[in-house]
């Protein structure tokens, strides 16, 4: 055997030992999880089994169940004051619950080194979790990732005084997602938004605004806009397909008002989990700071949480959160 072959074998063996040592260290590390569980999901038997399974694996899981809107912030404060402090605060619910946890952490001036965030996806769309390819259909597997998955530092974002971690959407699509029948959402999931959209076809009205960022300026009528730290919204639609969670930038996808022949096609693509690309409809930009101005109130949806304003100051918050991402899809993280 040549000297090069011996070196290659030794290098391969050393690499294998390193990987085995890293895996053994990961399994030996037991995490303390602080699960903030949306009260609507508390009765679910699969959630109870997920908590029991993670506890059986040797991890500590403390559970708090929300009843009133302010409970999330109160429980985040409790977690930050706990001794010992939890390793991961887990948002058990939909995108709105996750938004509230992240907002409460940032409002408490908790730095990314203080505590990590994880998600147990239990909502209707679970868009942020879906973007990370987390197993929303298997709560036990999702909670196990919170206990054992890789933790990475990611960005968050702010619109005026409100925070989001996934996407901020606005325009007619936001109105449609607000008006989707909750019963249909439970039965149909993300497809409920398409059903709601079909009922709006005859009365769609565009929004009008001015957008300005470094190297980008646009003014006119638009049907929808999406500002993405993450990629998916509205039940799995890739509105910002090139966004990265840790690049210190946000992505804008702006959909100008199309002619009458293309309205239904655009709406159906935006409100269903189709593979058809949306880029041909969109104006796009990437920025760290964006200003949006309108003569009328603009309705927005921040990770499922509504807001409205006639002037929006949007900025990225680089490296604001440590998040249990698990094995995220290629390209979503740098």
mmCIF file of C-alpha atoms in Angstrom:
data_model
loop_
_atom_site.group_PDB
_atom_site.id
_atom_site.type_symbol
_atom_site.label_atom_id
_atom_site.label_comp_id
_atom_site.label_asym_id
_atom_site.label_seq_id
_atom_site.Cartn_x
_atom_site.Cartn_y
_atom_site.Cartn_z
ATOM 1 C CA UNK A 1 0.000 0.000 0.000
ATOM 2 C CA UNK A 2 1.279 3.460 -0.849
ATOM 3 C CA UNK A 3 1.970 6.120 1.784
ATOM 4 C CA UNK A 4 -0.900 8.187 0.357
ATOM 5 C CA UNK A 5 -3.304 5.270 0.810
ATOM 6 C CA UNK A 6 -2.233 4.843 4.433
ATOM 7 C CA UNK A 7 -2.752 8.561 5.062
ATOM 8 C CA UNK A 8 -6.223 8.435 3.461
ATOM 9 C CA UNK A 9 -7.244 5.463 5.620
ATOM 10 C CA UNK A 10 -5.981 7.162 8.772
ATOM 11 C CA UNK A 11 -7.767 10.395 7.878
ATOM 12 C CA UNK A 12 -11.018 8.513 7.227
ATOM 13 C CA UNK A 13 -10.740 6.634 10.507
ATOM 14 C CA UNK A 14 -9.977 9.833 12.413
ATOM 15 C CA UNK A 15 -12.972 11.563 10.805
ATOM 16 C CA UNK A 16 -15.177 8.624 11.730
ATOM 17 C CA UNK A 17 -14.025 8.776 15.360
ATOM 18 C CA UNK A 18 -14.717 12.538 15.434
ATOM 19 C CA UNK A 19 -18.242 12.031 14.146
ATOM 20 C CA UNK A 20 -18.916 9.230 16.622
ATOM 21 C CA UNK A 21 -17.555 11.360 19.465
ATOM 22 C CA UNK A 22 -19.724 14.318 18.440
ATOM 23 C CA UNK A 23 -22.803 12.104 18.243
ATOM 24 C CA UNK A 24 -22.054 10.539 21.640
ATOM 25 C CA UNK A 25 -21.592 14.008 23.160
ATOM 26 C CA UNK A 26 -24.888 15.184 21.670
ATOM 27 C CA UNK A 27 -26.780 12.189 23.045
ATOM 28 C CA UNK A 28 -25.127 12.545 26.450
ATOM 29 C CA UNK A 29 -26.193 16.195 26.772
ATOM 30 C CA UNK A 30 -29.599 16.451 28.403
ATOM 31 C CA UNK A 31 -31.510 19.643 27.790
ATOM 32 C CA UNK A 32 -33.995 21.506 29.933
ATOM 33 C CA UNK A 33 -37.040 22.418 27.856
ATOM 34 C CA UNK A 34 -39.603 25.039 28.862
ATOM 35 C CA UNK A 35 -42.690 24.296 26.754
ATOM 36 C CA UNK A 36 -45.173 27.155 26.339
ATOM 37 C CA UNK A 37 -48.211 25.324 25.026
ATOM 38 C CA UNK A 38 -51.126 27.050 23.319
ATOM 39 C CA UNK A 39 -54.206 26.213 25.371
ATOM 40 C CA UNK A 40 -56.072 24.976 22.290
ATOM 41 C CA UNK A 41 -53.543 22.142 21.951
ATOM 42 C CA UNK A 42 -53.344 21.194 25.617
ATOM 43 C CA UNK A 43 -55.950 18.378 25.416
ATOM 44 C CA UNK A 44 -54.173 16.608 22.540
ATOM 45 C CA UNK A 45 -53.097 13.117 23.496
ATOM 46 C CA UNK A 46 -50.234 13.107 20.964
ATOM 47 C CA UNK A 47 -48.779 16.165 22.698
ATOM 48 C CA UNK A 48 -48.924 14.453 26.091
ATOM 49 C CA UNK A 49 -47.219 11.384 24.606
ATOM 50 C CA UNK A 50 -44.539 13.593 23.008
ATOM 51 C CA UNK A 51 -43.728 15.199 26.365
ATOM 52 C CA UNK A 52 -43.598 11.788 28.054
ATOM 53 C CA UNK A 53 -41.286 10.365 25.392
ATOM 54 C CA UNK A 54 -38.807 13.243 25.639
ATOM 55 C CA UNK A 55 -38.830 12.971 29.429
ATOM 56 C CA UNK A 56 -38.206 9.224 29.150
ATOM 57 C CA UNK A 57 -35.133 10.057 27.051
ATOM 58 C CA UNK A 58 -33.710 11.895 30.068
ATOM 59 C CA UNK A 59 -34.563 15.483 29.188
ATOM 60 C CA UNK A 60 -36.408 17.835 31.514
ATOM 61 C CA UNK A 61 -39.670 19.274 30.177
ATOM 62 C CA UNK A 62 -41.536 21.945 32.125
ATOM 63 C CA UNK A 63 -44.951 22.763 30.641
ATOM 64 C CA UNK A 64 -46.937 25.985 30.851
ATOM 65 C CA UNK A 65 -50.352 26.276 29.160
ATOM 66 C CA UNK A 66 -51.643 29.615 27.861
ATOM 67 C CA UNK A 67 -55.150 30.806 28.608
ATOM 68 C CA UNK A 68 -54.994 34.575 28.027
ATOM 69 C CA UNK A 69 -53.068 36.582 25.382
ATOM 70 C CA UNK A 70 -50.525 37.951 27.883
ATOM 71 C CA UNK A 71 -49.628 34.504 29.192
ATOM 72 C CA UNK A 72 -46.854 33.932 26.645
ATOM 73 C CA UNK A 73 -44.880 37.001 27.735
ATOM 74 C CA UNK A 74 -45.411 36.090 31.398
ATOM 75 C CA UNK A 75 -44.175 32.524 30.855
ATOM 76 C CA UNK A 76 -41.134 33.728 28.877
ATOM 77 C CA UNK A 77 -40.294 35.981 31.832
ATOM 78 C CA UNK A 78 -40.645 33.034 34.194
ATOM 79 C CA UNK A 79 -38.302 30.953 32.023
ATOM 80 C CA UNK A 80 -35.657 33.693 31.937
ATOM 81 C CA UNK A 81 -35.754 34.031 35.733
ATOM 82 C CA UNK A 82 -35.646 30.298 36.423
ATOM 83 C CA UNK A 83 -32.645 28.737 38.148
ATOM 84 C CA UNK A 84 -31.294 26.817 36.422
ATOM 85 C CA UNK A 85 -32.411 28.572 33.267
ATOM 86 C CA UNK A 86 -33.877 26.308 30.552
ATOM 87 C CA UNK A 87 -31.761 25.535 27.526
ATOM 88 C CA UNK A 88 -34.675 25.879 25.110
ATOM 89 C CA UNK A 89 -38.004 27.702 25.281
ATOM 90 C CA UNK A 90 -40.351 25.700 23.052
ATOM 91 C CA UNK A 91 -43.296 27.423 21.372
ATOM 92 C CA UNK A 92 -46.044 24.804 21.269
ATOM 93 C CA UNK A 93 -48.639 26.040 18.791
ATOM 94 C CA UNK A 94 -48.811 27.706 15.394
ATOM 95 C CA UNK A 95 -46.832 30.521 13.810
ATOM 96 C CA UNK A 96 -48.614 33.059 16.003
ATOM 97 C CA UNK A 97 -47.472 31.347 19.199
ATOM 98 C CA UNK A 98 -43.902 31.250 17.920
ATOM 99 C CA UNK A 99 -44.119 34.945 17.045
ATOM 100 C CA UNK A 100 -45.273 35.774 20.573
ATOM 101 C CA UNK A 101 -42.421 33.803 22.154
ATOM 102 C CA UNK A 102 -39.775 35.487 19.988
ATOM 103 C CA UNK A 103 -41.307 38.935 20.564
ATOM 104 C CA UNK A 104 -41.356 38.398 24.327
ATOM 105 C CA UNK A 105 -37.728 37.287 24.331
ATOM 106 C CA UNK A 106 -36.593 40.325 22.370
ATOM 107 C CA UNK A 107 -38.717 42.657 24.511
ATOM 108 C CA UNK A 108 -36.987 41.236 27.585
ATOM 109 C CA UNK A 109 -33.594 42.114 26.013
ATOM 110 C CA UNK A 110 -32.667 38.449 26.139
ATOM 111 C CA UNK A 111 -29.556 37.993 24.030
ATOM 112 C CA UNK A 112 -29.057 35.001 21.743
ATOM 113 C CA UNK A 113 -26.688 33.475 24.300
ATOM 114 C CA UNK A 114 -29.308 33.496 27.058
ATOM 115 C CA UNK A 115 -31.639 30.794 25.805
ATOM 116 C CA UNK A 116 -32.512 29.064 22.531
ATOM 117 C CA UNK A 117 -35.962 28.813 20.946
ATOM 118 C CA UNK A 118 -37.588 25.719 19.502
ATOM 119 C CA UNK A 119 -40.986 25.002 17.999
ATOM 120 C CA UNK A 120 -43.506 22.231 18.506
ATOM 121 C CA UNK A 121 -45.695 22.903 15.439
ATOM 122 C CA UNK A 122 -49.361 22.444 16.359
ATOM 123 C CA UNK A 123 -51.104 25.129 14.293
ATOM 124 C CA UNK A 124 -52.930 25.124 10.961
ATOM 125 C CA UNK A 125 -50.217 26.193 8.550
ATOM 126 C CA UNK A 126 -47.006 25.895 10.640
ATOM 127 C CA UNK A 127 -45.173 27.770 7.901
ATOM 128 C CA UNK A 128 -41.941 28.462 9.780
ATOM 129 C CA UNK A 129 -41.650 24.829 10.875
ATOM 130 C CA UNK A 130 -42.481 23.668 7.352
ATOM 131 C CA UNK A 131 -39.719 25.875 5.981
ATOM 132 C CA UNK A 132 -37.283 24.091 8.290
ATOM 133 C CA UNK A 133 -38.748 20.697 7.262
ATOM 134 C CA UNK A 134 -39.697 19.961 10.879
ATOM 135 C CA UNK A 135 -42.176 17.071 11.331
ATOM 136 C CA UNK A 136 -45.446 18.871 12.084
ATOM 137 C CA UNK A 137 -47.363 15.631 11.675
ATOM 138 C CA UNK A 138 -45.352 13.943 14.454
ATOM 139 C CA UNK A 139 -45.236 15.960 17.710
ATOM 140 C CA UNK A 140 -42.963 13.423 19.403
ATOM 141 C CA UNK A 141 -40.364 13.739 16.645
ATOM 142 C CA UNK A 142 -40.655 17.541 16.620
ATOM 143 C CA UNK A 143 -40.191 17.812 20.380
ATOM 144 C CA UNK A 144 -37.260 15.378 20.204
ATOM 145 C CA UNK A 145 -35.570 17.775 17.774
ATOM 146 C CA UNK A 146 -36.018 20.557 20.352
ATOM 147 C CA UNK A 147 -34.244 18.309 22.854
ATOM 148 C CA UNK A 148 -31.460 17.030 20.622
ATOM 149 C CA UNK A 149 -31.317 19.044 17.390
ATOM 150 C CA UNK A 150 -28.663 21.468 16.243
ATOM 151 C CA UNK A 151 -28.930 25.043 17.524
ATOM 152 C CA UNK A 152 -27.992 27.888 15.194
ATOM 153 C CA UNK A 153 -28.093 31.661 15.391
ATOM 154 C CA UNK A 154 -30.669 33.196 13.049
ATOM 155 C CA UNK A 155 -32.097 36.617 12.271
ATOM 156 C CA UNK A 156 -35.414 38.141 13.239
ATOM 157 C CA UNK A 157 -37.105 41.259 11.873
ATOM 158 C CA UNK A 158 -39.089 44.265 13.027
ATOM 159 C CA UNK A 159 -41.920 46.254 11.424
ATOM 160 C CA UNK A 160 -42.335 49.516 13.322
ATOM 161 C CA UNK A 161 -42.495 48.193 16.897
ATOM 162 C CA UNK A 162 -43.655 44.676 16.006
ATOM 163 C CA UNK A 163 -41.418 41.631 15.586
ATOM 164 C CA UNK A 164 -41.582 38.698 13.198
ATOM 165 C CA UNK A 165 -39.373 35.686 12.563
ATOM 166 C CA UNK A 166 -40.855 34.206 9.387
ATOM 167 C CA UNK A 167 -42.779 36.488 6.997
ATOM 168 C CA UNK A 168 -44.738 39.716 6.968
ATOM 169 C CA UNK A 169 -47.420 39.680 4.276
ATOM 170 C CA UNK A 170 -49.754 42.413 3.135
ATOM 171 C CA UNK A 171 -52.377 43.260 0.549
ATOM 172 C CA UNK A 172 -55.420 41.296 -0.561
ATOM 173 C CA UNK A 173 -53.870 37.979 0.455
ATOM 174 C CA UNK A 174 -53.681 39.174 4.045
ATOM 175 C CA UNK A 175 -57.388 40.015 3.966
ATOM 176 C CA UNK A 176 -58.131 36.542 2.601
ATOM 177 C CA UNK A 177 -56.107 34.728 5.254
ATOM 178 C CA UNK A 178 -57.821 36.772 7.964
ATOM 179 C CA UNK A 179 -61.261 35.876 6.641
ATOM 180 C CA UNK A 180 -60.649 32.155 6.087
ATOM 181 C CA UNK A 181 -63.261 30.161 8.018
ATOM 182 C CA UNK A 182 -61.605 28.651 11.143
ATOM 183 C CA UNK A 183 -63.634 25.468 10.644
ATOM 184 C CA UNK A 184 -62.364 25.156 7.073
ATOM 185 C CA UNK A 185 -58.803 25.743 8.298
ATOM 186 C CA UNK A 186 -59.158 22.824 10.719
ATOM 187 C CA UNK A 187 -60.571 20.548 7.996
ATOM 188 C CA UNK A 188 -58.583 21.669 4.938
ATOM 189 C CA UNK A 189 -55.398 23.140 6.375
ATOM 190 C CA UNK A 190 -53.653 25.514 3.949
ATOM 191 C CA UNK A 191 -56.217 24.775 1.195
ATOM 192 C CA UNK A 192 -58.769 26.741 3.224
ATOM 193 C CA UNK A 193 -57.011 29.918 2.119
ATOM 194 C CA UNK A 194 -57.615 29.038 -1.540
ATOM 195 C CA UNK A 195 -61.309 28.461 -0.832
ATOM 196 C CA UNK A 196 -61.485 31.853 0.866
ATOM 197 C CA UNK A 197 -59.632 33.451 -2.039
ATOM 198 C CA UNK A 198 -62.103 32.143 -4.609
ATOM 199 C CA UNK A 199 -64.908 33.933 -2.778
ATOM 200 C CA UNK A 200 -63.037 37.240 -3.104
ATOM 201 C CA UNK A 201 -62.448 37.168 -6.872
ATOM 202 C CA UNK A 202 -65.267 39.577 -7.682
ATOM 203 C CA UNK A 203 -64.216 42.176 -5.128
ATOM 204 C CA UNK A 204 -60.429 42.211 -5.136
ATOM 205 C CA UNK A 205 -59.022 45.697 -4.725
ATOM 206 C CA UNK A 206 -55.301 46.469 -4.894
ATOM 207 C CA UNK A 207 -53.310 48.387 -2.335
ATOM 208 C CA UNK A 208 -51.117 51.327 -3.309
ATOM 209 C CA UNK A 209 -47.803 52.241 -1.696
ATOM 210 C CA UNK A 210 -44.259 53.503 -2.173
ATOM 211 C CA UNK A 211 -41.362 51.147 -1.399
ATOM 212 C CA UNK A 212 -37.795 52.344 -0.886
ATOM 213 C CA UNK A 213 -34.591 50.579 0.157
ATOM 214 C CA UNK A 214 -30.935 50.808 -0.813
ATOM 215 C CA UNK A 215 -30.847 50.231 -4.558
ATOM 216 C CA UNK A 216 -34.608 49.661 -4.855
ATOM 217 C CA UNK A 217 -37.568 51.973 -5.380
ATOM 218 C CA UNK A 218 -41.095 51.146 -6.544
ATOM 219 C CA UNK A 219 -44.487 52.838 -6.417
ATOM 220 C CA UNK A 220 -47.874 51.634 -7.608
ATOM 221 C CA UNK A 221 -50.801 49.282 -7.110
ATOM 222 C CA UNK A 222 -50.099 45.808 -5.793
ATOM 223 C CA UNK A 223 -52.142 42.739 -4.982
ATOM 224 C CA UNK A 224 -49.785 41.362 -2.344
ATOM 225 C CA UNK A 225 -46.383 41.759 -0.785
ATOM 226 C CA UNK A 226 -44.222 39.461 1.290
ATOM 227 C CA UNK A 227 -41.203 40.399 3.379
ATOM 228 C CA UNK A 228 -39.340 37.269 4.264
ATOM 229 C CA UNK A 229 -36.814 36.169 6.807
ATOM 230 C CA UNK A 230 -38.193 32.689 6.127
ATOM 231 C CA UNK A 231 -39.683 31.421 2.875
ATOM 232 C CA UNK A 232 -43.197 30.051 3.343
ATOM 233 C CA UNK A 233 -46.557 31.629 4.209
ATOM 234 C CA UNK A 234 -50.270 30.995 3.729
ATOM 235 C CA UNK A 235 -50.070 27.248 4.228
ATOM 236 C CA UNK A 236 -46.794 26.365 2.522
ATOM 237 C CA UNK A 237 -46.529 28.846 -0.376
ATOM 238 C CA UNK A 238 -42.961 29.907 -1.169
ATOM 239 C CA UNK A 239 -43.502 33.665 -1.338
ATOM 240 C CA UNK A 240 -39.813 34.403 -0.674
ATOM 241 C CA UNK A 241 -38.155 31.292 -2.137
ATOM 242 C CA UNK A 242 -34.560 32.548 -1.879
ATOM 243 C CA UNK A 243 -34.685 33.926 1.678
ATOM 244 C CA UNK A 244 -32.083 32.794 4.199
ATOM 245 C CA UNK A 245 -32.565 32.837 7.940
ATOM 246 C CA UNK A 246 -29.041 33.932 8.848
ATOM 247 C CA UNK A 247 -27.735 36.209 6.098
ATOM 248 C CA UNK A 248 -28.500 39.516 7.846
ATOM 249 C CA UNK A 249 -30.953 40.478 5.094
ATOM 250 C CA UNK A 250 -34.679 40.287 4.324
ATOM 251 C CA UNK A 251 -36.277 39.415 0.987
ATOM 252 C CA UNK A 252 -39.114 41.395 -0.609
ATOM 253 C CA UNK A 253 -41.547 39.835 -3.084
ATOM 254 C CA UNK A 254 -43.955 42.449 -4.410
ATOM 255 C CA UNK A 255 -46.823 41.422 -6.684
ATOM 256 C CA UNK A 256 -48.116 44.343 -8.793
ATOM 257 C CA UNK A 257 -51.791 44.358 -9.755
ATOM 258 C CA UNK A 258 -52.042 42.083 -12.847
ATOM 259 C CA UNK A 259 -54.449 42.527 -15.697
ATOM 260 C CA UNK A 260 -57.872 40.936 -15.316
ATOM 261 C CA UNK A 261 -56.920 37.791 -17.256
ATOM 262 C CA UNK A 262 -54.139 36.917 -14.808
ATOM 263 C CA UNK A 263 -55.731 37.711 -11.439
ATOM 264 C CA UNK A 264 -57.151 34.240 -10.837
ATOM 265 C CA UNK A 265 -53.925 32.534 -11.901
ATOM 266 C CA UNK A 266 -51.833 34.641 -9.533
ATOM 267 C CA UNK A 267 -54.261 34.213 -6.675
ATOM 268 C CA UNK A 268 -54.438 30.441 -7.074
ATOM 269 C CA UNK A 269 -50.652 30.169 -7.066
ATOM 270 C CA UNK A 270 -50.307 32.376 -4.012
ATOM 271 C CA UNK A 271 -52.953 30.546 -1.988
ATOM 272 C CA UNK A 272 -52.111 26.929 -2.714
ATOM 273 C CA UNK A 273 -49.045 24.738 -2.289
ATOM 274 C CA UNK A 274 -48.351 24.626 -6.013
ATOM 275 C CA UNK A 275 -44.893 24.075 -7.430
ATOM 276 C CA UNK A 276 -45.543 26.690 -10.119
ATOM 277 C CA UNK A 277 -43.066 29.566 -9.700
ATOM 278 C CA UNK A 278 -44.270 33.024 -8.678
ATOM 279 C CA UNK A 279 -41.146 34.891 -9.766
ATOM 280 C CA UNK A 280 -42.628 35.870 -13.131
ATOM 281 C CA UNK A 281 -45.281 37.914 -11.298
ATOM 282 C CA UNK A 282 -43.045 39.558 -8.703
ATOM 283 C CA UNK A 283 -40.769 42.523 -8.193
ATOM 284 C CA UNK A 284 -38.016 41.406 -5.809
ATOM 285 C CA UNK A 285 -35.360 43.017 -3.653
ATOM 286 C CA UNK A 286 -33.046 42.114 -0.784
ATOM 287 C CA UNK A 287 -32.399 44.636 1.968
ATOM 288 C CA UNK A 288 -31.511 45.317 5.580
ATOM 289 C CA UNK A 289 -33.906 48.284 5.890
ATOM 290 C CA UNK A 290 -37.076 49.136 3.928
ATOM 291 C CA UNK A 291 -39.631 51.942 4.110
ATOM 292 C CA UNK A 292 -43.207 51.501 2.874
ATOM 293 C CA UNK A 293 -45.553 54.502 2.696
ATOM 294 C CA UNK A 294 -49.216 54.621 1.739
ATOM 295 C CA UNK A 295 -52.051 57.140 1.781
ATOM 296 C CA UNK A 296 -54.288 54.476 3.355
ATOM 297 C CA UNK A 297 -53.867 51.902 6.094
ATOM 298 C CA UNK A 298 -52.022 48.764 4.966
ATOM 299 C CA UNK A 299 -53.129 45.487 6.536
ATOM 300 C CA UNK A 300 -50.275 43.157 7.444
ATOM 301 C CA UNK A 301 -49.904 39.687 8.845
ATOM 302 C CA UNK A 302 -46.746 39.046 10.904
ATOM 303 C CA UNK A 303 -46.349 35.295 11.416
ATOM 304 C CA UNK A 304 -50.121 35.055 11.731
ATOM 305 C CA UNK A 305 -50.458 38.160 13.929
ATOM 306 C CA UNK A 306 -52.370 41.119 12.380
ATOM 307 C CA UNK A 307 -51.333 44.773 12.316
ATOM 308 C CA UNK A 308 -52.036 47.839 10.192
ATOM 309 C CA UNK A 309 -50.304 51.156 9.519
ATOM 310 C CA UNK A 310 -49.860 53.678 6.726
ATOM 311 C CA UNK A 311 -46.082 53.858 7.162
ATOM 312 C CA UNK A 312 -43.868 50.846 7.716
ATOM 313 C CA UNK A 313 -40.245 50.861 8.789
ATOM 314 C CA UNK A 314 -38.896 47.353 8.249
ATOM 315 C CA UNK A 315 -35.477 46.263 9.482
ATOM 316 C CA UNK A 316 -33.606 43.042 9.977
ATOM 317 C CA UNK A 317 -32.324 42.077 13.434
ATOM 318 C CA UNK A 318 -29.173 40.108 12.591
ATOM 319 C CA UNK A 319 -28.306 37.148 14.811
ATOM 320 C CA UNK A 320 -31.116 37.978 17.233
ATOM 321 C CA UNK A 321 -32.191 34.427 18.125
ATOM 322 C CA UNK A 322 -30.622 31.032 18.733
ATOM 323 C CA UNK A 323 -32.997 28.472 17.264
ATOM 324 C CA UNK A 324 -33.170 24.690 17.257
ATOM 325 C CA UNK A 325 -33.250 24.231 13.498
ATOM 326 C CA UNK A 326 -32.409 20.554 13.238
ATOM 327 C CA UNK A 327 -31.167 19.508 9.791
ATOM 328 C CA UNK A 328 -32.569 22.475 7.873
ATOM 329 C CA UNK A 329 -33.093 22.272 4.078
ATOM 330 C CA UNK A 330 -30.092 23.151 1.958
ATOM 331 C CA UNK A 331 -29.815 26.852 1.227
ATOM 332 C CA UNK A 332 -32.042 28.066 4.055
ATOM 333 C CA UNK A 333 -29.006 28.670 6.271
ATOM 334 C CA UNK A 334 -25.542 29.797 5.218
#
